[in-house]
Amino acid sequence: MKLAAVDWIFIVWYFILSIGIGLYYSKKAGKSISEYFLSGRSLPWWLLGTSMVATTFSSDTPLAVTGIVIKDGVSGNWFWWNFMLGSALTVLFFAHLWRRAEVVTEVEFIDIRYSGRAARFLRGFKALYLGIPVSCITFGWVTLAMVKIIQIIFGTSGVAALAICLGLTVFYTTLSGLWGVVATDMLLFGVAMLGSIVLSVVSVEKAGGIGAMVEAVKALGAGTGKDYLSVFPPLGQALPLAFFVALFVQWWAVYYPGAEPGGGGWIAQRMLAGKDARHAVKGTLWFTIAHYVIRPWPWILTALAALVLFPGITGAAPGEMESAYPRMIAFLPKGIMGLVVASLFAAFMSTIESIVNLSGSFLLNDFYRPFVRKNASEKHYVAASRVLVIFVSLLGAGFSYVLGSVKMGWQLVMELSAGIGLVLLLRWYWWRINAWSEIAALSASAATAVYLKIFPDNALVRGLGRGLEKAGFRVDAWGVGILLIVAVTTVAWIAVTFLTKPDETDKLLAFYRKVRPGGVWGPIARLNGGAYKLQAAPFFGWGLAVLMILFLLLGLGKVIFISFGAGAAYLAAGGLAAFLLSKVIAKIDWEGRK
Amino acid sequence: MRKEYRPMALGFWGIGFPLVIFGLFFCKTPAQRLTVFLSAAIFLIVGTLIYRAKQ
């Protein structure tokens, strides 16, 4: 593809704007660790929520969705749409608790909730695990995806441009901390969405317009026996196990970056950076809406256009299906092409900057400060944070060079922690969970995942598979594996919880008084002189939030496919759910002072 | 205390104004032009809202 001068002018202008914004905040970020990693806990909901969604919108995300739609149709997106249930749960049950906890990182939670040597070990281990291998694999995966995009657009010469982009991103992120990250994220998300919308419009035009495209996709589906346009898997056939697992298990069991059960990673970091608990809740709600309702449709439209424009793509390799997205850029007119290329850079930068800032926070706050250098000055810790951010960036860049395919490694990381979600949710609401519960969950999940990798065809898998087939499911290895990992992990951590002593009473009481979580805190609540009650309102709110997202998602889809009557009905239902949800959110005392 | 957000507002205006030029000179079809003009309007409005937001 050849870019015109005007395309290059826009790309350079975009870089000047985004890097300029990042650098503006460098002085503010250098004041303290709280400023560097949490923006001084002063972020309003719209800023922290947009930063969450900008981070989850990576350069590989549109490609992944394109691949899913070409392979399985729109309904294939339930592989990730299922996380809306967990995200809504985080909004109503966890966002305010994170903000009340007032820790610096997700890992520091361990220090205020658990006691003893097990807690110290768990904190150090998770700081290193999340700060180095998980961060570097994420960094490497995102960078490799961007290299593939760049090579399609520019050929091999584009890799040098990507290296410069990476260097500049790390440069301003190192200097400006979370302030620079969230401020640039606002613009980067806007530009990334702009690019995906413009690309979808041009792609649909090339496919003959929306009506002709829909008819062509239906005809293609009739030929292959698939309904590419249906939002749900077809009824009347055996239910795919993967869909069942996604809908009923995955969202509360699997620790997936950006959709951690109860919040974690960069989601927790931004909730902790909110002005107060209410801002954390509203910001996470805005993220959930933007993530599940606003983002996907332009990508889905582009993927459906690709089905029409690239005959034979349904039989292609997965990598080629995903490449259909950047190949569409060739159809863009000059000027607009630069805009879309800049949008891909924006998606890439918004994820990279968050990863390096977050991993720096784990390594500094949860390893360097408690285990290597205690009681140093804030200036020292900020300087050390900057060194750690550069260290992680270099390591991540190295990963993307060394690993030909990070996807397998990435899947392994997911499977290693596939069963830990329940313990992460319940640790807020059940006093009996201790550091050993988490250690047991992590170990059992990892051990089962490794066992299934080495012995994928064992008697247990076969037996469970046959049982599920008899129950009417269309069985697949991934779904069986997740069910086994979750079952083994849950049994293991519950057993370990009851076999080990509870945490020290003073620690639990301090946590209970600070976070005021409600739930099952029997003896601790009595020591406190009264229990914080878990109200009914968040449960109603959760149901309303899920209905709202679902109706808005369906309504937008119907309107895009020119079913205006059904679209209006769904949007009205979504609007009603949103109205009722706003009433529920206004009613709840998020600070828990009453 | 509004100045904290102002660089972000400048960023949105900095993208919104060039979009108007793109809409006028580089879009080939009415659908493209409508998309780019609507996007430009959104960028300019969001920039203004951020500029006026209180910290």
XYZ file of C-alpha atoms in Angstrom:
649
model
C 0.000 0.000 0.000
C 1.236 3.479 -0.788
C 0.540 6.391 1.509
C 0.198 9.887 0.036
C 1.873 12.980 1.502
C -1.365 14.014 3.188
C -1.546 10.619 4.941
C 1.945 11.088 6.337
C 1.166 14.646 7.436
C -1.820 13.403 9.435
C 0.156 10.533 10.995
C 2.980 12.882 12.057
C 0.432 15.411 13.386
C -1.286 12.633 15.386
C 2.057 11.663 16.953
C 2.869 15.276 17.854
C -0.510 15.666 19.580
C -0.486 12.416 21.534
C 3.138 12.622 22.662
C 2.750 16.316 23.502
C -0.203 15.503 25.770
C 1.763 12.706 27.432
C 4.787 14.887 28.103
C 2.688 17.731 29.535
C 1.971 15.622 32.621
C 5.555 14.534 33.311
C 6.193 17.185 35.980
C 3.041 16.289 37.903
C 3.795 12.575 37.784
C 7.223 12.957 39.388
C 5.902 14.194 42.744
C 5.152 10.846 44.392
C 4.312 7.181 43.816
C 0.631 8.002 44.248
C 0.880 10.554 41.427
C 3.035 8.311 39.234
C 0.906 5.154 39.454
C -2.522 6.503 40.523
C -2.687 10.106 39.251
C -3.011 11.258 42.863
C -6.366 9.388 43.123
C -8.069 12.301 41.418
C -9.500 10.861 38.192
C -13.135 11.584 37.267
C -15.284 8.691 36.022
C -15.186 9.649 32.331
C -11.398 9.754 32.285
C -10.763 6.508 34.163
C -13.499 4.620 32.260
C -12.226 5.787 28.865
C -8.692 4.840 29.848
C -9.898 1.315 30.714
C -11.560 0.836 27.342
C -8.646 2.429 25.433
C -6.280 -0.064 27.045
C -8.432 -3.074 26.171
C -8.718 -1.770 22.574
C -5.423 -3.033 21.267
C -4.039 -3.307 17.743
C -4.781 -7.042 17.692
C -8.383 -6.738 18.969
C -10.024 -5.754 15.634
C -8.045 -8.507 13.927
C -9.154 -11.089 16.484
C -12.833 -10.089 16.121
C -12.492 -10.183 12.319
C -11.097 -13.710 12.575
C -13.922 -14.795 14.904
C -16.679 -13.400 12.646
C -15.214 -14.918 9.477
C -14.847 -18.311 11.188
C -17.981 -18.536 13.362
C -20.178 -15.564 12.460
C -21.313 -12.767 14.786
C -22.321 -15.256 17.508
C -18.664 -16.348 17.818
C -18.121 -13.121 19.758
C -19.698 -14.739 22.836
C -16.182 -16.041 23.397
C -15.509 -12.559 24.818
C -18.998 -11.016 25.170
C -19.603 -13.400 28.104
C -17.274 -11.226 30.162
C -20.002 -8.543 30.238
C -21.560 -10.550 33.088
C -18.340 -10.314 35.092
C -17.778 -6.698 34.171
C -21.271 -5.761 35.401
C -20.532 -7.700 38.590
C -17.363 -5.637 39.074
C -19.352 -2.415 38.653
C -21.947 -3.260 41.294
C -20.005 -5.371 43.804
C -16.289 -4.569 43.604
C -15.388 -1.163 42.117
C -16.321 0.729 45.289
C -14.539 -1.812 47.491
C -11.296 -1.412 45.507
C -11.470 2.354 45.925
C -12.187 2.049 49.663
C -9.232 -0.334 50.063
C -6.917 2.535 49.034
C -4.088 0.250 47.997
C -1.686 1.217 45.203
C -1.962 -2.014 43.231
C -4.115 -5.099 42.913
C -1.259 -7.098 44.489
C -1.050 -4.846 47.563
C -4.576 -6.033 48.418
C -2.882 -9.205 49.704
C -1.023 -7.127 52.297
C -4.163 -5.579 53.806
C -6.334 -8.712 53.626
C -4.077 -11.635 54.601
C -1.495 -12.151 57.343
C 1.629 -14.209 57.937
C 4.450 -15.553 55.814
C 2.083 -17.042 53.259
C 0.778 -13.534 52.557
C 4.312 -12.151 52.139
C 5.210 -14.977 49.764
C 1.997 -14.533 47.764
C 2.546 -10.790 47.397
C 6.138 -11.177 46.193
C 5.245 -14.033 43.866
C 2.287 -12.234 42.261
C 4.317 -9.027 41.871
C 6.968 -10.880 39.882
C 4.517 -13.150 38.009
C 2.214 -10.323 36.890
C 5.058 -7.802 36.546
C 7.390 -9.836 34.351
C 6.104 -12.942 32.474
C 2.449 -11.900 32.151
C 3.318 -8.289 31.242
C 6.061 -9.288 28.820
C 3.897 -11.860 27.067
C 1.100 -9.284 26.725
C 3.605 -6.700 25.473
C 5.116 -9.197 23.056
C 1.740 -10.391 21.770
C 0.464 -6.866 21.122
C 3.730 -5.832 19.465
C 3.848 -8.927 17.249
C 0.276 -8.242 16.103
C 1.241 -4.667 15.259
C 4.324 -5.871 13.335
C 2.002 -8.049 11.197
C -0.295 -5.084 10.513
C 2.616 -2.807 9.673
C 4.117 -5.356 7.299
C 0.818 -5.658 5.421
C 0.552 -1.866 5.134
C 4.162 -0.804 4.576
C 6.133 -3.983 3.913
C 9.228 -4.724 5.980
C 10.294 -1.061 6.029
C 7.400 -0.357 8.411
C 9.057 -2.211 11.280
C 11.515 0.665 11.758
C 8.547 3.051 12.022
C 7.023 0.758 14.638
C 10.269 0.729 16.641
C 10.245 4.543 16.667
C 6.577 4.527 17.760
C 7.384 2.074 20.543
C 10.378 4.145 21.695
C 8.350 7.372 21.804
C 5.490 5.681 23.691
C 7.821 4.261 26.326
C 9.594 7.640 26.550
C 6.529 9.682 27.479
C 5.039 6.901 29.612
C 8.246 6.669 31.621
C 8.236 10.394 32.278
C 4.550 11.073 32.784
C 3.241 8.020 34.702
C -0.486 7.273 34.877
C -1.398 10.924 34.288
C 0.211 10.784 30.856
C -1.323 7.364 30.198
C -4.942 8.306 30.960
C -4.712 11.725 29.293
C -3.376 10.287 26.041
C -5.820 7.367 26.324
C -8.716 9.825 25.898
C -7.386 10.923 22.526
C -6.090 7.495 21.511
C -9.485 5.862 22.093
C -11.182 8.600 20.072
C -8.755 8.183 17.173
C -8.886 4.367 17.345
C -12.714 4.377 17.198
C -12.703 6.975 14.431
C -10.422 4.782 12.317
C -12.491 1.633 12.851
C -15.769 3.436 12.020
C -14.371 5.020 8.852
C -12.898 1.685 7.745
C -16.232 -0.076 8.319
C -18.124 2.531 6.249
C -15.716 2.242 3.312
C -15.666 -1.595 3.587
C -19.467 -1.825 3.503
C -19.567 0.529 0.519
C -17.057 -1.685 -1.296
C -19.232 -4.720 -0.500
C -22.163 -3.060 -2.291
C -23.842 -1.245 0.576
C -25.410 -2.649 3.731
C -28.438 -4.290 2.048
C -26.435 -6.009 -0.680
C -23.771 -7.056 1.824
C -26.318 -8.659 4.159
C -27.875 -10.577 1.265
C -24.456 -11.738 0.054
C -23.495 -12.908 3.566
C -26.815 -14.756 3.914
C -26.200 -16.480 0.567
C -22.693 -17.430 1.661
C -24.097 -18.811 4.924
C -26.705 -20.852 3.048
C -23.877 -22.421 1.054
C -21.767 -23.283 4.103
C -24.613 -24.083 6.523
C -23.800 -21.176 8.844
C -25.815 -18.190 9.976
C -23.100 -15.530 9.975
C -25.469 -12.729 11.029
C -27.130 -14.296 14.061
C -26.053 -12.823 17.401
C -26.811 -16.122 19.187
C -25.826 -19.686 18.203
C -28.590 -21.418 16.197
C -31.329 -23.100 18.238
C -32.505 -26.613 17.491
C -28.985 -28.010 17.246
C -26.664 -29.377 19.941
C -25.513 -26.437 22.079
C -21.764 -25.816 21.616
C -20.009 -26.557 24.918
C -17.731 -23.549 24.325
C -20.820 -21.285 24.308
C -22.164 -22.873 27.498
C -18.786 -22.524 29.252
C -18.472 -18.924 28.076
C -21.925 -18.004 29.341
C -21.956 -19.875 32.657
C -18.355 -20.396 33.766
C -15.687 -18.342 31.989
C -16.658 -14.853 33.245
C -16.354 -15.716 36.934
C -13.633 -18.345 36.730
C -10.970 -17.159 34.277
C -8.454 -14.420 35.037
C -8.351 -12.644 31.667
C -6.513 -9.284 31.419
C -9.134 -6.547 31.207
C -11.873 -8.883 32.460
C -10.500 -10.180 35.754
C -13.192 -11.555 38.096
C -13.880 -8.726 40.546
C -11.444 -6.424 38.742
C -7.671 -6.571 38.560
C -4.722 -5.336 36.504
C -5.254 -2.020 34.752
C -8.988 -2.084 35.569
C -8.260 -2.144 39.327
C -5.484 0.439 38.876
C -7.942 2.920 37.393
C -10.643 2.204 39.987
C -8.020 2.896 42.653
C -7.141 6.148 40.874
C -10.739 7.431 40.970
C -11.699 10.547 42.932
C -13.912 8.438 45.192
C -15.910 5.204 45.244
C -18.798 6.660 43.213
C -16.440 7.794 40.438
C -14.841 4.324 40.418
C -18.298 2.729 39.986
C -19.483 5.127 37.282
C -16.158 4.906 35.415
C -16.268 1.099 35.390
C -19.881 1.230 34.153
C -18.880 3.576 31.310
C -16.037 1.186 30.442
C -18.468 -1.759 30.343
C -20.851 0.059 27.991
C -18.089 1.347 25.697
C -16.308 -2.011 25.679
C -19.268 -4.260 24.894
C -21.745 -1.988 23.105
C -19.808 0.729 21.236
C -16.558 -0.958 20.152
C -17.566 -4.190 18.385
C -19.961 -3.232 15.587
C -17.502 -1.413 13.266
C -15.173 -4.440 13.426
C -18.050 -6.844 12.808
C -19.175 -4.830 9.777
C -15.641 -4.809 8.362
C -15.381 -8.573 8.896
C -18.728 -9.204 7.143
C -17.593 -7.023 4.236
C -14.392 -9.094 4.088
C -16.526 -12.245 3.736
C -18.039 -10.725 0.594
C -14.912 -9.071 -0.814
C -12.459 -11.942 -0.307
C -14.094 -15.103 -1.712
C -12.618 -18.243 -0.207
C -11.525 -16.558 3.019
C -13.788 -18.876 5.058
C -11.442 -21.731 4.174
C -8.260 -19.793 4.970
C -5.908 -20.286 7.930
C -6.836 -18.360 11.122
C -3.981 -15.872 10.617
C -5.177 -15.080 7.115
C -8.757 -14.544 8.336
C -7.464 -11.979 10.833
C -5.324 -10.278 8.178
C -8.517 -9.424 6.275
C -8.875 -6.386 8.573
C -5.652 -4.550 7.618
C -6.093 -5.677 3.991
C -9.256 -3.556 3.886
C -7.129 -0.436 4.286
C -6.148 -0.761 0.611
C -9.712 0.298 -0.314
C -9.409 3.652 1.471
C -8.973 6.928 -0.398
C -5.866 9.030 0.271
C -6.070 11.195 3.370
C -8.487 8.749 4.977
C -5.860 6.030 4.743
C -3.507 8.033 6.989
C -6.310 8.486 9.477
C -6.930 4.735 9.734
C -3.205 3.931 9.969
C -2.927 6.492 12.803
C -5.890 4.776 14.503
C -4.030 1.452 14.509
C -1.006 3.149 16.053
C -3.368 4.681 18.636
C -4.775 1.263 19.585
C -1.245 -0.099 19.901
C 0.107 2.801 21.974
C -2.834 2.883 24.403
C -2.235 -0.729 25.373
C 1.559 -0.607 25.536
C 1.657 2.484 27.772
C -0.767 0.891 30.252
C 1.080 -2.423 30.356
C 4.451 -0.864 31.160
C 3.022 1.523 33.768
C 1.085 -1.313 35.436
C 3.971 -3.781 35.479
C 6.209 -1.022 36.858
C 3.690 -0.531 39.680
C 3.768 -4.253 40.598
C 7.556 -4.433 40.572
C 8.031 -1.199 42.533
C 5.158 -1.271 44.999
C 4.946 -4.988 45.665
C 8.499 -6.191 45.261
C 11.114 -3.418 45.361
C 9.543 -1.375 48.166
C 8.573 -4.173 50.603
C 11.445 -6.596 49.901
C 14.433 -4.684 48.460
C 14.507 -1.079 49.674
C 12.150 -0.117 52.501
C 11.589 3.432 53.758
C 13.305 5.346 50.965
C 12.102 8.777 49.837
C 9.245 9.274 47.383
C 11.737 10.771 44.913
C 13.804 7.611 45.084
C 10.763 5.425 44.436
C 9.634 7.545 41.479
C 13.129 7.298 39.970
C 13.136 3.533 40.604
C 9.667 3.283 38.990
C 10.977 4.959 35.855
C 13.906 2.546 35.682
C 11.539 -0.422 36.139
C 9.198 0.863 33.399
C 12.157 1.026 30.984
C 13.326 -2.421 32.164
C 9.919 -4.006 31.469
C 9.693 -2.245 28.084
C 13.070 -3.595 26.972
C 12.173 -7.068 28.218
C 8.793 -6.973 26.444
C 10.398 -5.790 23.194
C 12.897 -8.636 23.540
C 10.038 -11.114 23.969
C 8.396 -9.984 20.753
C 11.711 -10.548 18.912
C 12.476 -13.953 20.407
C 9.025 -15.537 20.214
C 7.745 -16.440 16.773
C 4.240 -17.012 18.095
C 3.213 -15.719 21.481
C -0.299 -17.011 21.076
C 0.473 -20.420 22.543
C 2.270 -18.864 25.486
C -0.592 -16.440 25.978
C -3.176 -19.219 25.963
C -1.056 -21.100 28.477
C -0.998 -18.085 30.803
C -4.803 -17.960 30.546
C -5.175 -21.663 31.226
C -2.724 -21.532 34.137
C -5.066 -19.174 35.967
C -8.337 -20.513 34.559
C -9.825 -21.606 37.873
C -8.860 -18.844 40.294
C -11.759 -16.447 39.708
C -14.063 -17.628 42.487
C -11.476 -17.157 45.214
C -10.741 -13.639 43.882
C -14.441 -12.777 44.142
C -15.119 -14.343 47.525
C -12.017 -12.964 49.297
C -13.901 -9.649 49.630
C -17.067 -11.174 51.065
C -15.993 -14.226 53.116
C -13.722 -13.801 56.105
C -12.479 -17.403 56.058
C -10.485 -17.106 52.814
C -6.762 -16.711 53.514
C -3.489 -16.478 51.597
C -3.310 -20.286 51.424
C -6.670 -20.326 49.607
C -5.195 -18.173 46.828
C -1.940 -20.132 46.747
C -3.920 -23.393 46.512
C -6.121 -22.002 43.732
C -3.123 -20.771 41.732
C -1.214 -24.050 42.199
C -4.171 -26.342 41.452
C -5.182 -24.326 38.390
C -1.624 -24.293 37.007
C -1.006 -27.978 37.797
C -4.266 -29.103 36.146
C -3.614 -26.922 33.075
C -0.089 -28.329 32.667
C -1.375 -31.889 33.177
C -3.984 -31.362 30.460
C -1.314 -29.953 28.125
C 0.911 -32.996 28.620
C -1.928 -35.586 28.673
C -4.760 -34.032 26.662
C -6.456 -37.369 25.968
C -6.778 -38.907 29.446
C -9.595 -40.970 30.981
C -11.006 -37.999 32.898
C -11.300 -35.837 29.768
C -12.838 -38.679 27.769
C -15.327 -39.523 30.540
C -16.413 -35.921 31.018
C -16.637 -35.437 27.242
C -18.890 -38.482 26.829
C -21.094 -37.356 29.723
C -21.495 -33.891 28.236
C -22.283 -35.352 24.812
C -25.008 -37.481 26.358
C -26.357 -34.343 28.014
C -26.786 -32.835 24.539
C -23.688 -30.640 24.136
C -21.467 -30.328 21.071
C -18.224 -31.044 22.929
C -14.847 -29.397 22.277
C -11.500 -29.902 24.017
C -11.228 -26.297 25.232
C -14.608 -26.357 27.022
C -13.911 -29.723 28.685
C -10.473 -28.462 29.782
C -11.856 -25.293 31.385
C -14.573 -27.256 33.238
C -11.995 -29.688 34.603
C -9.572 -26.949 35.665
C -12.347 -25.018 37.436
C -13.682 -28.127 39.201
C -10.263 -29.302 40.446
C -9.225 -25.786 41.485
C -12.452 -25.112 43.393
C -12.267 -28.378 45.335
C -8.573 -27.738 46.115
C -8.892 -24.181 47.439
C -12.018 -24.896 49.493
C -10.304 -27.902 51.102
C -7.135 -25.894 51.821
C -9.171 -23.024 53.258
C -10.770 -25.277 55.879
C -7.529 -27.152 56.572
C -5.554 -23.972 57.359
C -6.023 -21.380 60.084
C -7.927 -18.150 59.470
C -5.923 -14.930 59.138
C -5.033 -12.962 62.272
C -8.084 -11.317 63.786
C -6.470 -7.851 63.961
C -5.691 -7.964 60.243
C -9.204 -9.086 59.331
C -10.825 -6.509 61.595
C -8.700 -3.690 60.142
C -9.649 -4.806 56.618
C -13.330 -5.115 57.538
C -13.425 -1.630 59.060
C -11.534 -0.038 56.190
C -13.319 -1.674 53.242
C -16.739 -2.307 54.854
C -17.621 -5.125 52.432
C -20.683 -6.905 53.854
C -21.090 -10.609 53.217
C -20.091 -13.483 55.500
C -17.825 -11.993 58.175
C -19.423 -13.669 61.272
C -16.830 -13.405 64.110
C -15.155 -10.310 62.625
C -18.488 -8.508 62.316
C -19.227 -9.333 65.962
C -15.836 -7.940 67.010
C -16.611 -4.858 64.988
C -19.763 -4.366 67.030
C -22.045 -4.829 64.044
C -22.121 -6.165 60.494
C -22.065 -4.235 57.232
C -25.028 -5.554 55.293
C -24.938 -6.678 51.684
C -27.985 -4.882 50.253
C -30.409 -6.156 47.631
C -29.909 -3.113 45.379
C -26.587 -4.249 43.819
C -28.194 -7.565 42.808
C -31.009 -5.698 40.996
C -28.393 -3.359 39.548
C -26.368 -6.274 38.194
C -29.383 -7.733 36.416
C -30.290 -4.328 34.998
C -26.721 -3.663 33.839
C -26.558 -6.986 31.986
C -29.970 -6.400 30.360
C -28.973 -2.854 29.409
C -25.750 -3.978 27.703
C -27.475 -6.864 25.948
C -30.406 -4.775 24.657
C -28.177 -1.907 23.514
C -25.810 -4.333 21.773
C -28.695 -6.075 19.995
C -30.456 -2.787 19.230
C -27.399 -1.250 17.607
C -26.908 -4.394 15.553
C -30.520 -4.360 14.356
C -30.331 -0.677 13.391
C -27.070 -1.239 11.494
C -28.667 -4.131 9.566
C -31.632 -1.835 8.756
C -34.173 -3.617 10.962
C -35.308 -0.304 12.375
C -38.458 -1.530 14.139
C -36.722 -4.297 16.116
C -33.717 -2.019 16.660
C -35.867 0.736 18.149
C -37.600 -1.780 20.444
C -34.292 -3.161 21.730
C -32.827 0.323 22.172
C -35.924 1.433 24.072
C -35.633 -1.615 26.348
C -31.929 -0.836 26.839
C -32.768 2.785 27.602
C -35.353 1.712 30.190
C -32.834 -0.633 31.843
C -30.273 2.216 31.838
C -32.794 4.571 33.472
C -33.645 2.053 36.208
C -29.952 1.283 36.711
C -29.178 4.987 37.174
C -31.839 5.080 39.923
C -30.297 2.044 41.637
C -26.778 3.508 41.424
C -27.988 6.827 42.825
C -29.652 5.018 45.744
C -26.660 2.948 46.868
C -24.345 4.408 49.524
C -21.039 3.628 47.765
C -18.875 4.967 50.567
C -20.615 2.639 53.056
C -20.678 5.253 55.818
C -24.305 4.753 56.819
C -8.930 24.296 38.382
C -9.897 23.505 34.823
C -6.476 23.812 33.211
C -5.462 20.265 34.193
C -7.582 18.816 31.388
C -6.850 21.432 28.745
C -4.109 19.564 26.838
C -6.647 16.765 26.273
C -9.139 19.283 24.910
C -6.485 20.669 22.563
C -5.817 17.130 21.374
C -9.484 16.612 20.469
C -9.678 19.935 18.637
C -6.372 19.098 16.973
C -7.973 15.999 15.428
C -11.441 17.508 14.887
C -10.369 20.451 12.711
C -8.272 18.409 10.237
C -11.241 16.026 9.933
C -13.344 18.870 8.559
C -10.692 19.419 5.868
C -10.606 15.674 5.125
C -14.381 15.635 4.809
C -14.273 18.523 2.351
C -11.377 17.433 0.151
C -10.640 13.714 0.460
C -13.923 11.850 0.934
C -15.211 10.206 -2.233
C -18.844 9.431 -1.365
C -21.658 11.057 0.649
C -21.520 8.222 3.221
C -17.794 8.809 3.786
C -18.321 12.564 4.012
C -21.181 12.168 6.513
C -19.102 9.813 8.687
C -16.100 12.131 8.722
C -18.161 15.280 9.388
C -20.067 13.556 12.213
C -16.784 12.343 13.684
C -15.335 15.848 13.411
C -18.358 17.230 15.240
C -17.984 14.635 17.995
C -14.278 15.418 18.407
C -14.946 19.160 18.594
C -17.825 18.744 21.068
C -15.907 16.311 23.305
C -12.908 18.686 23.212
C -15.146 21.548 24.331
C -16.725 19.454 27.110
C -13.276 18.481 28.382
C -12.136 22.105 28.199
C -15.084 23.173 30.343
C -14.920 20.213 32.767
C -14.189 21.082 36.386
C -11.523 19.095 38.147
